mmCIF file of C-alpha atoms and ligand atoms in Angstrom:
data_model
loop_
_atom_site.group_PDB
_atom_site.id
_atom_site.type_symbol
_atom_site.label_atom_id
_atom_site.label_comp_id
_atom_site.label_asym_id
_atom_site.label_seq_id
_atom_site.Cartn_x
_atom_site.Cartn_y
_atom_site.Cartn_z
ATOM 1 C CA UNK A 1 13.697 10.287 -0.948
ATOM 2 C CA UNK A 2 12.082 7.740 -3.291
ATOM 3 C CA UNK A 3 8.375 7.828 -3.955
ATOM 4 C CA UNK A 4 6.033 5.457 -5.712
ATOM 5 C CA UNK A 5 2.602 6.637 -6.779
ATOM 6 C CA UNK A 6 0.084 3.824 -6.980
ATOM 7 C CA UNK A 7 -2.816 5.207 -8.958
ATOM 8 C CA UNK A 8 -6.135 3.423 -8.704
ATOM 9 C CA UNK A 9 -6.989 4.721 -12.168
ATOM 10 C CA UNK A 10 -5.366 4.898 -15.574
ATOM 11 C CA UNK A 11 -6.302 8.495 -16.308
ATOM 12 C CA UNK A 12 -4.656 11.678 -15.064
ATOM 13 C CA UNK A 13 -7.586 13.423 -13.390
ATOM 14 C CA UNK A 14 -7.908 15.415 -10.169
ATOM 15 C CA UNK A 15 -6.792 12.583 -7.916
ATOM 16 C CA UNK A 16 -3.676 11.815 -9.942
ATOM 17 C CA UNK A 17 -2.716 15.505 -10.134
ATOM 18 C CA UNK A 18 -2.935 15.921 -6.364
ATOM 19 C CA UNK A 19 -0.790 12.825 -5.848
ATOM 20 C CA UNK A 20 1.747 14.088 -8.376
ATOM 21 C CA UNK A 21 1.917 17.542 -6.745
ATOM 22 C CA UNK A 22 2.688 15.872 -3.430
ATOM 23 C CA UNK A 23 5.249 13.499 -4.940
ATOM 24 C CA UNK A 24 7.122 16.398 -6.580
ATOM 25 C CA UNK A 25 7.295 18.226 -3.276
ATOM 26 C CA UNK A 26 8.843 15.154 -1.693
ATOM 27 C CA UNK A 27 11.282 13.949 -4.318
ATOM 28 C CA UNK A 28 13.204 14.772 -7.488
ATOM 29 C CA UNK A 29 11.369 13.786 -10.639
ATOM 30 C CA UNK A 30 13.779 10.907 -11.324
ATOM 31 C CA UNK A 31 13.040 9.453 -7.882
ATOM 32 C CA UNK A 32 9.310 9.209 -8.571
ATOM 33 C CA UNK A 33 7.856 6.013 -10.020
ATOM 34 C CA UNK A 34 4.267 5.545 -11.069
ATOM 35 C CA UNK A 35 1.948 2.578 -11.262
ATOM 36 C CA UNK A 36 -1.385 2.941 -13.043
ATOM 37 C CA UNK A 37 -4.245 0.544 -12.439
ATOM 38 C CA UNK A 38 -5.513 -1.484 -14.108
ATOM 39 C CA UNK A 39 -2.859 -0.776 -16.795
ATOM 40 C CA UNK A 40 0.061 -2.217 -14.834
ATOM 41 C CA UNK A 41 -1.673 -5.165 -13.150
ATOM 42 C CA UNK A 42 -4.771 -5.895 -15.115
ATOM 43 C CA UNK A 43 -6.168 -8.898 -13.246
ATOM 44 C CA UNK A 44 -8.616 -9.928 -10.584
ATOM 45 C CA UNK A 45 -7.685 -12.393 -7.861
ATOM 46 C CA UNK A 46 -8.954 -15.818 -8.967
ATOM 47 C CA UNK A 47 -9.469 -17.044 -5.419
ATOM 48 C CA UNK A 48 -7.321 -20.113 -6.163
ATOM 49 C CA UNK A 49 -5.397 -19.833 -2.857
ATOM 50 C CA UNK A 50 -2.195 -20.992 -4.566
ATOM 51 C CA UNK A 51 -0.412 -18.112 -2.850
ATOM 52 C CA UNK A 52 -1.136 -19.690 0.536
ATOM 53 C CA UNK A 53 0.912 -22.733 -0.494
ATOM 54 C CA UNK A 54 3.525 -21.039 -2.626
ATOM 55 C CA UNK A 55 3.545 -17.418 -3.772
ATOM 56 C CA UNK A 56 5.244 -18.377 -7.028
ATOM 57 C CA UNK A 57 2.141 -20.303 -7.989
ATOM 58 C CA UNK A 58 0.045 -17.139 -8.223
ATOM 59 C CA UNK A 59 -0.689 -16.839 -11.973
ATOM 60 C CA UNK A 60 0.383 -13.192 -11.775
ATOM 61 C CA UNK A 61 3.520 -13.744 -9.697
ATOM 62 C CA UNK A 62 5.976 -12.375 -12.289
ATOM 63 C CA UNK A 63 4.018 -9.162 -12.843
ATOM 64 C CA UNK A 64 3.611 -8.632 -9.128
ATOM 65 C CA UNK A 65 7.353 -9.102 -8.568
ATOM 66 C CA UNK A 66 8.203 -6.017 -10.629
ATOM 67 C CA UNK A 67 5.682 -3.955 -8.704
ATOM 68 C CA UNK A 68 6.896 -5.286 -5.381
ATOM 69 C CA UNK A 69 10.409 -4.152 -6.280
ATOM 70 C CA UNK A 70 9.113 -0.595 -6.663
ATOM 71 C CA UNK A 71 7.279 -0.691 -3.336
ATOM 72 C CA UNK A 72 10.300 -2.173 -1.579
ATOM 73 C CA UNK A 73 12.604 0.596 -2.778
ATOM 74 C CA UNK A 74 10.280 3.519 -2.058
ATOM 75 C CA UNK A 75 10.441 5.533 1.142
ATOM 76 C CA UNK A 76 6.910 6.780 0.649
ATOM 77 C CA UNK A 77 3.964 5.043 -0.997
ATOM 78 C CA UNK A 78 1.281 7.387 -2.307
ATOM 79 C CA UNK A 79 -2.046 5.741 -3.130
ATOM 80 C CA UNK A 80 -4.491 7.758 -5.199
ATOM 81 C CA UNK A 81 -8.053 6.786 -5.935
ATOM 82 C CA UNK A 82 -11.097 8.667 -7.136
ATOM 83 C CA UNK A 83 -14.084 7.965 -4.907
ATOM 84 C CA UNK A 84 -16.371 5.585 -6.769
ATOM 85 C CA UNK A 85 -19.721 4.826 -5.101
ATOM 86 C CA UNK A 86 -18.286 5.973 -1.752
ATOM 87 C CA UNK A 87 -15.402 3.479 -2.082
ATOM 88 C CA UNK A 88 -11.914 3.104 -3.527
ATOM 89 C CA UNK A 89 -11.863 2.349 -7.269
ATOM 90 C CA UNK A 90 -12.334 -1.259 -8.353
ATOM 91 C CA UNK A 91 -8.812 -1.515 -9.874
ATOM 92 C CA UNK A 92 -7.247 -0.461 -6.565
ATOM 93 C CA UNK A 93 -9.418 -2.925 -4.633
ATOM 94 C CA UNK A 94 -8.276 -5.587 -7.046
ATOM 95 C CA UNK A 95 -4.644 -4.584 -6.428
ATOM 96 C CA UNK A 96 -5.110 -5.178 -2.704
ATOM 97 C CA UNK A 97 -6.761 -8.546 -3.396
ATOM 98 C CA UNK A 98 -3.784 -9.531 -5.538
ATOM 99 C CA UNK A 99 -1.398 -8.647 -2.707
ATOM 100 C CA UNK A 100 -3.471 -10.611 -0.194
ATOM 101 C CA UNK A 101 -0.401 -12.558 0.875
ATOM 102 C CA UNK A 102 1.086 -9.364 2.382
ATOM 103 C CA UNK A 103 -1.541 -9.417 5.121
ATOM 104 C CA UNK A 104 -0.190 -10.107 8.610
ATOM 105 C CA UNK A 105 -1.929 -13.524 8.890
ATOM 106 C CA UNK A 106 -0.089 -14.745 5.775
ATOM 107 C CA UNK A 107 3.392 -13.648 4.585
ATOM 108 C CA UNK A 108 3.850 -10.058 5.725
ATOM 109 C CA UNK A 109 6.901 -8.186 4.400
ATOM 110 C CA UNK A 110 9.380 -6.692 6.870
ATOM 111 C CA UNK A 111 9.858 -3.608 4.742
ATOM 112 C CA UNK A 112 6.178 -2.691 5.033
ATOM 113 C CA UNK A 113 6.655 -2.289 8.806
ATOM 114 C CA UNK A 114 9.029 0.597 8.026
ATOM 115 C CA UNK A 115 7.054 2.474 5.366
ATOM 116 C CA UNK A 116 5.329 5.828 5.262
ATOM 117 C CA UNK A 117 2.169 5.992 3.175
ATOM 118 C CA UNK A 118 -0.308 8.622 2.036
ATOM 119 C CA UNK A 119 -3.800 7.946 0.754
ATOM 120 C CA UNK A 120 -5.434 10.541 -1.478
ATOM 121 C CA UNK A 121 -8.985 10.542 -2.765
ATOM 122 C CA UNK A 122 -11.224 13.066 -4.498
ATOM 123 C CA UNK A 123 -14.978 13.043 -4.910
ATOM 124 C CA UNK A 124 -17.403 15.283 -6.716
ATOM 125 C CA UNK A 125 -19.394 15.640 -3.498
ATOM 126 C CA UNK A 126 -19.042 13.085 -0.720
ATOM 127 C CA UNK A 127 -17.452 9.758 0.101
ATOM 128 C CA UNK A 128 -13.698 10.312 0.276
ATOM 129 C CA UNK A 129 -13.695 9.382 3.941
ATOM 130 C CA UNK A 130 -15.041 5.876 3.408
ATOM 131 C CA UNK A 131 -12.879 5.331 0.320
ATOM 132 C CA UNK A 132 -9.724 6.331 2.217
ATOM 133 C CA UNK A 133 -10.692 4.256 5.243
ATOM 134 C CA UNK A 134 -10.803 1.077 3.142
ATOM 135 C CA UNK A 135 -7.356 1.746 1.711
ATOM 136 C CA UNK A 136 -5.909 2.434 5.149
ATOM 137 C CA UNK A 137 -7.456 -0.783 6.485
ATOM 138 C CA UNK A 138 -5.468 -2.730 3.887
ATOM 139 C CA UNK A 139 -2.246 -0.863 4.641
ATOM 140 C CA UNK A 140 -2.708 -1.483 8.357
ATOM 141 C CA UNK A 141 -2.993 -5.206 7.687
ATOM 142 C CA UNK A 142 0.163 -4.975 5.562
ATOM 143 C CA UNK A 143 1.851 -3.670 8.713
ATOM 144 C CA UNK A 144 2.429 -0.083 7.477
ATOM 145 C CA UNK A 145 2.975 1.968 10.645
ATOM 146 C CA UNK A 146 2.513 5.499 9.318
ATOM 147 C CA UNK A 147 -0.393 6.557 7.086
ATOM 148 C CA UNK A 148 -1.517 10.059 6.250
ATOM 149 C CA UNK A 149 -4.688 10.856 4.359
ATOM 150 C CA UNK A 150 -6.062 13.588 2.163
ATOM 151 C CA UNK A 151 -9.617 13.724 0.876
ATOM 152 C CA UNK A 152 -11.248 16.594 -0.954
ATOM 153 C CA UNK A 153 -14.560 17.192 -2.671
ATOM 154 C CA UNK A 154 -13.516 18.925 -5.839
ATOM 155 C CA UNK A 155 -17.023 19.439 -7.247
ATOM 156 C CA UNK A 156 -15.784 18.345 -10.657
ATOM 157 C CA UNK A 157 -15.369 15.304 -12.848
ATOM 158 C CA UNK A 158 -12.090 16.486 -14.440
ATOM 159 C CA UNK A 159 -8.982 18.317 -13.229
ATOM 160 C CA UNK A 160 -9.599 21.105 -15.766
ATOM 161 C CA UNK A 161 -12.981 21.751 -14.185
ATOM 162 C CA UNK A 162 -11.600 22.190 -10.664
ATOM 163 C CA UNK A 163 -11.930 25.826 -9.577
ATOM 164 C CA UNK A 164 -8.820 28.008 -9.164
ATOM 165 C CA UNK A 165 -9.824 28.475 -5.526
ATOM 166 C CA UNK A 166 -9.737 24.717 -4.935
ATOM 167 C CA UNK A 167 -6.472 24.347 -6.852
ATOM 168 C CA UNK A 168 -4.838 27.005 -4.670
ATOM 169 C CA UNK A 169 -6.104 25.224 -1.565
ATOM 170 C CA UNK A 170 -4.753 21.898 -2.855
ATOM 171 C CA UNK A 171 -1.295 23.440 -3.495
ATOM 172 C CA UNK A 172 -1.212 24.818 0.054
ATOM 173 C CA UNK A 173 -2.435 21.560 1.565
ATOM 174 C CA UNK A 174 0.252 19.613 -0.324
ATOM 175 C CA UNK A 175 2.897 22.035 0.979
ATOM 176 C CA UNK A 176 1.797 21.282 4.524
ATOM 177 C CA UNK A 177 1.442 17.561 3.981
ATOM 178 C CA UNK A 178 4.880 17.255 2.379
ATOM 179 C CA UNK A 179 6.518 19.166 5.235
ATOM 180 C CA UNK A 180 4.904 16.880 7.805
ATOM 181 C CA UNK A 181 5.805 13.783 5.847
ATOM 182 C CA UNK A 182 9.438 14.768 5.465
ATOM 183 C CA UNK A 183 9.772 15.403 9.187
ATOM 184 C CA UNK A 184 7.887 12.341 10.384
ATOM 185 C CA UNK A 185 9.554 9.058 11.192
ATOM 186 C CA UNK A 186 7.662 5.898 10.277
ATOM 187 C CA UNK A 187 7.957 4.817 13.910
ATOM 188 C CA UNK A 188 6.738 1.649 15.555
ATOM 189 C CA UNK A 189 3.488 0.112 14.311
ATOM 190 C CA UNK A 190 0.370 0.731 16.389
ATOM 191 C CA UNK A 191 -0.522 -1.433 19.351
ATOM 192 C CA UNK A 192 -3.221 -3.062 17.214
ATOM 193 C CA UNK A 193 -0.690 -4.133 14.549
ATOM 194 C CA UNK A 194 1.736 -5.435 17.171
ATOM 195 C CA UNK A 195 -1.052 -7.297 18.943
ATOM 196 C CA UNK A 196 -2.295 -8.915 15.723
ATOM 197 C CA UNK A 197 1.255 -9.877 14.826
ATOM 198 C CA UNK A 198 1.704 -11.546 18.236
ATOM 199 C CA UNK A 199 -1.576 -13.390 17.863
ATOM 200 C CA UNK A 200 -0.611 -14.658 14.416
ATOM 201 C CA UNK A 201 2.817 -15.734 15.657
ATOM 202 C CA UNK A 202 1.050 -17.918 18.239
ATOM 203 C CA UNK A 203 -1.257 -19.368 15.588
ATOM 204 C CA UNK A 204 1.638 -20.128 13.233
ATOM 205 C CA UNK A 205 3.594 -21.731 16.071
ATOM 206 C CA UNK A 206 0.807 -24.215 16.607
ATOM 207 C CA UNK A 207 0.439 -25.011 12.905
ATOM 208 C CA UNK A 208 1.250 -28.669 12.262
ATOM 209 C CA UNK A 209 2.722 -30.447 9.243
ATOM 210 C CA UNK A 210 0.127 -30.850 6.532
ATOM 211 C CA UNK A 211 -2.031 -27.988 7.846
ATOM 212 C CA UNK A 212 -3.307 -25.569 5.208
ATOM 213 C CA UNK A 213 -0.989 -22.848 6.538
ATOM 214 C CA UNK A 214 2.065 -25.066 7.133
ATOM 215 C CA UNK A 215 4.065 -23.301 4.387
ATOM 216 C CA UNK A 216 3.192 -19.908 5.827
ATOM 217 C CA UNK A 217 4.303 -21.149 9.243
ATOM 218 C CA UNK A 218 7.627 -22.179 7.672
ATOM 219 C CA UNK A 219 7.985 -18.624 6.290
ATOM 220 C CA UNK A 220 7.392 -17.182 9.773
ATOM 221 C CA UNK A 221 9.866 -19.650 11.295
ATOM 222 C CA UNK A 222 12.533 -18.752 8.722
ATOM 223 C CA UNK A 223 12.174 -15.075 9.607
ATOM 224 C CA UNK A 224 12.678 -15.880 13.280
ATOM 225 C CA UNK A 225 9.224 -14.526 14.095
ATOM 226 C CA UNK A 226 8.267 -17.688 15.979
ATOM 227 C CA UNK A 227 11.268 -17.113 18.259
ATOM 228 C CA UNK A 228 10.368 -13.580 19.239
ATOM 229 C CA UNK A 229 11.938 -11.552 16.391
ATOM 230 C CA UNK A 230 9.812 -8.620 15.256
ATOM 231 C CA UNK A 231 9.749 -7.204 11.708
ATOM 232 C CA UNK A 232 9.617 -3.615 12.956
ATOM 233 C CA UNK A 233 12.862 -4.066 14.939
ATOM 234 C CA UNK A 234 14.969 -5.542 12.163
ATOM 235 C CA UNK A 235 16.804 -3.429 9.646
ATOM 236 C CA UNK A 236 16.917 -6.543 7.488
ATOM 237 C CA UNK A 237 13.389 -5.477 6.586
ATOM 238 C CA UNK A 238 15.009 -3.341 3.940
ATOM 239 C CA UNK A 239 17.072 -6.089 2.362
ATOM 240 C CA UNK A 240 16.414 -8.523 -0.434
ATOM 241 C CA UNK A 241 15.376 -11.192 2.043
ATOM 242 C CA UNK A 242 12.006 -9.587 2.509
ATOM 243 C CA UNK A 243 11.058 -9.683 -1.156
ATOM 244 C CA UNK A 244 9.013 -12.255 -2.999
ATOM 245 C CA UNK A 245 10.843 -15.503 -3.616
ATOM 246 C CA UNK A 246 12.867 -15.182 -6.815
HETATM 247 C C1 FMN B 1 -18.269 5.299 -11.220
HETATM 248 C C2 FMN B 1 -18.198 6.604 -10.492
HETATM 249 C C3 FMN B 1 -18.649 6.673 -9.190
HETATM 250 C C4 FMN B 1 -18.589 7.876 -8.476
HETATM 251 N N1 FMN B 1 -19.010 7.916 -7.168
HETATM 252 C C5 FMN B 1 -18.964 9.054 -6.484
HETATM 253 C C6 FMN B 1 -19.383 9.129 -5.119
HETATM 254 O O1 FMN B 1 -19.742 8.134 -4.495
HETATM 255 N N2 FMN B 1 -19.344 10.331 -4.504
HETATM 256 C C7 FMN B 1 -18.952 11.467 -5.156
HETATM 257 O O2 FMN B 1 -18.998 12.524 -4.574
HETATM 258 N N3 FMN B 1 -18.489 11.442 -6.424
HETATM 259 C C8 FMN B 1 -18.480 10.269 -7.101
HETATM 260 N N4 FMN B 1 -17.993 10.224 -8.396
HETATM 261 C C9 FMN B 1 -17.323 11.396 -8.945
HETATM 262 C C10 FMN B 1 -15.798 11.318 -8.778
HETATM 263 O O3 FMN B 1 -15.443 10.783 -7.525
HETATM 264 C C11 FMN B 1 -15.131 12.695 -8.827
HETATM 265 O O4 FMN B 1 -15.499 13.368 -9.982
HETATM 266 C C12 FMN B 1 -13.616 12.597 -8.717
HETATM 267 O O5 FMN B 1 -13.090 13.851 -8.402
HETATM 268 C C13 FMN B 1 -13.000 12.108 -10.026
HETATM 269 O O6 FMN B 1 -11.607 11.999 -9.860
HETATM 270 P P1 FMN B 1 -10.608 11.941 -11.104
HETATM 271 O O7 FMN B 1 -10.637 13.302 -11.764
HETATM 272 O O8 FMN B 1 -9.291 11.637 -10.515
HETATM 273 O O9 FMN B 1 -11.144 10.876 -11.995
HETATM 274 C C14 FMN B 1 -18.065 9.039 -9.106
HETATM 275 C C15 FMN B 1 -17.624 8.961 -10.444
HETATM 276 C C16 FMN B 1 -17.684 7.778 -11.124
HETATM 277 C C17 FMN B 1 -17.187 7.699 -12.544
#
């Protein structure tokens, strides 16, 4: 199994350690890749909308391509974020903004419709629930069919300060989570995802030449999605075709 850890922080605190414990229960060390934010994609979306016309025109296209490669190859995506002001961290939010084109209304990737994901957040006291919910909302709109979550109030600002009792609990919880993850199949996306996909297919079908989303409609047509093909049914979702344009 291949795992990529997408860390919404550069430092290796409580949240990172929990993600790493889980990753090592799922995969051999050499099969684990790590992304740290903002270190590995240190930008904010400029709101230029170039990606709507042509993804290659995103000023950060080349950097994103390398990251996309890692996400494409992984069987499991683990997102970690400390809870900041009851939300995901700003670098992780920025990451989702920069991958805006993955959203179902734009240029969704087939391979996302086959992924398993886990979202992990820690807080000193409260707020992991809302932080995790925001991350899962993004993954849902990417088409990810299977998301697990883990939130814990660690009562600490550093991993070293986390009590032995909490660390033992975390180890046990990661044992359970990894067992469930290994057994689970990604499965078909939820009814909501399938419904939204159908709705967008209709919208793209009625897009006319010169419309702002005409290039996106061409992408959908090329995939066969305007003729009834579904990304969750095709194994081609795992091939090179589903990547960013090279
Ligand atoms: C900017 C900032 C905002 C925070 N907001 C919250 C919060 O809303 N709720 C909370 O319980 N803890 C909050 N904390 C504390 C961290 O979420 C908590 O210490 C977390 O476990 C740190 O994870 P880390 O060790 O991975 O950095 C905040 C910390 C920082 C630096």
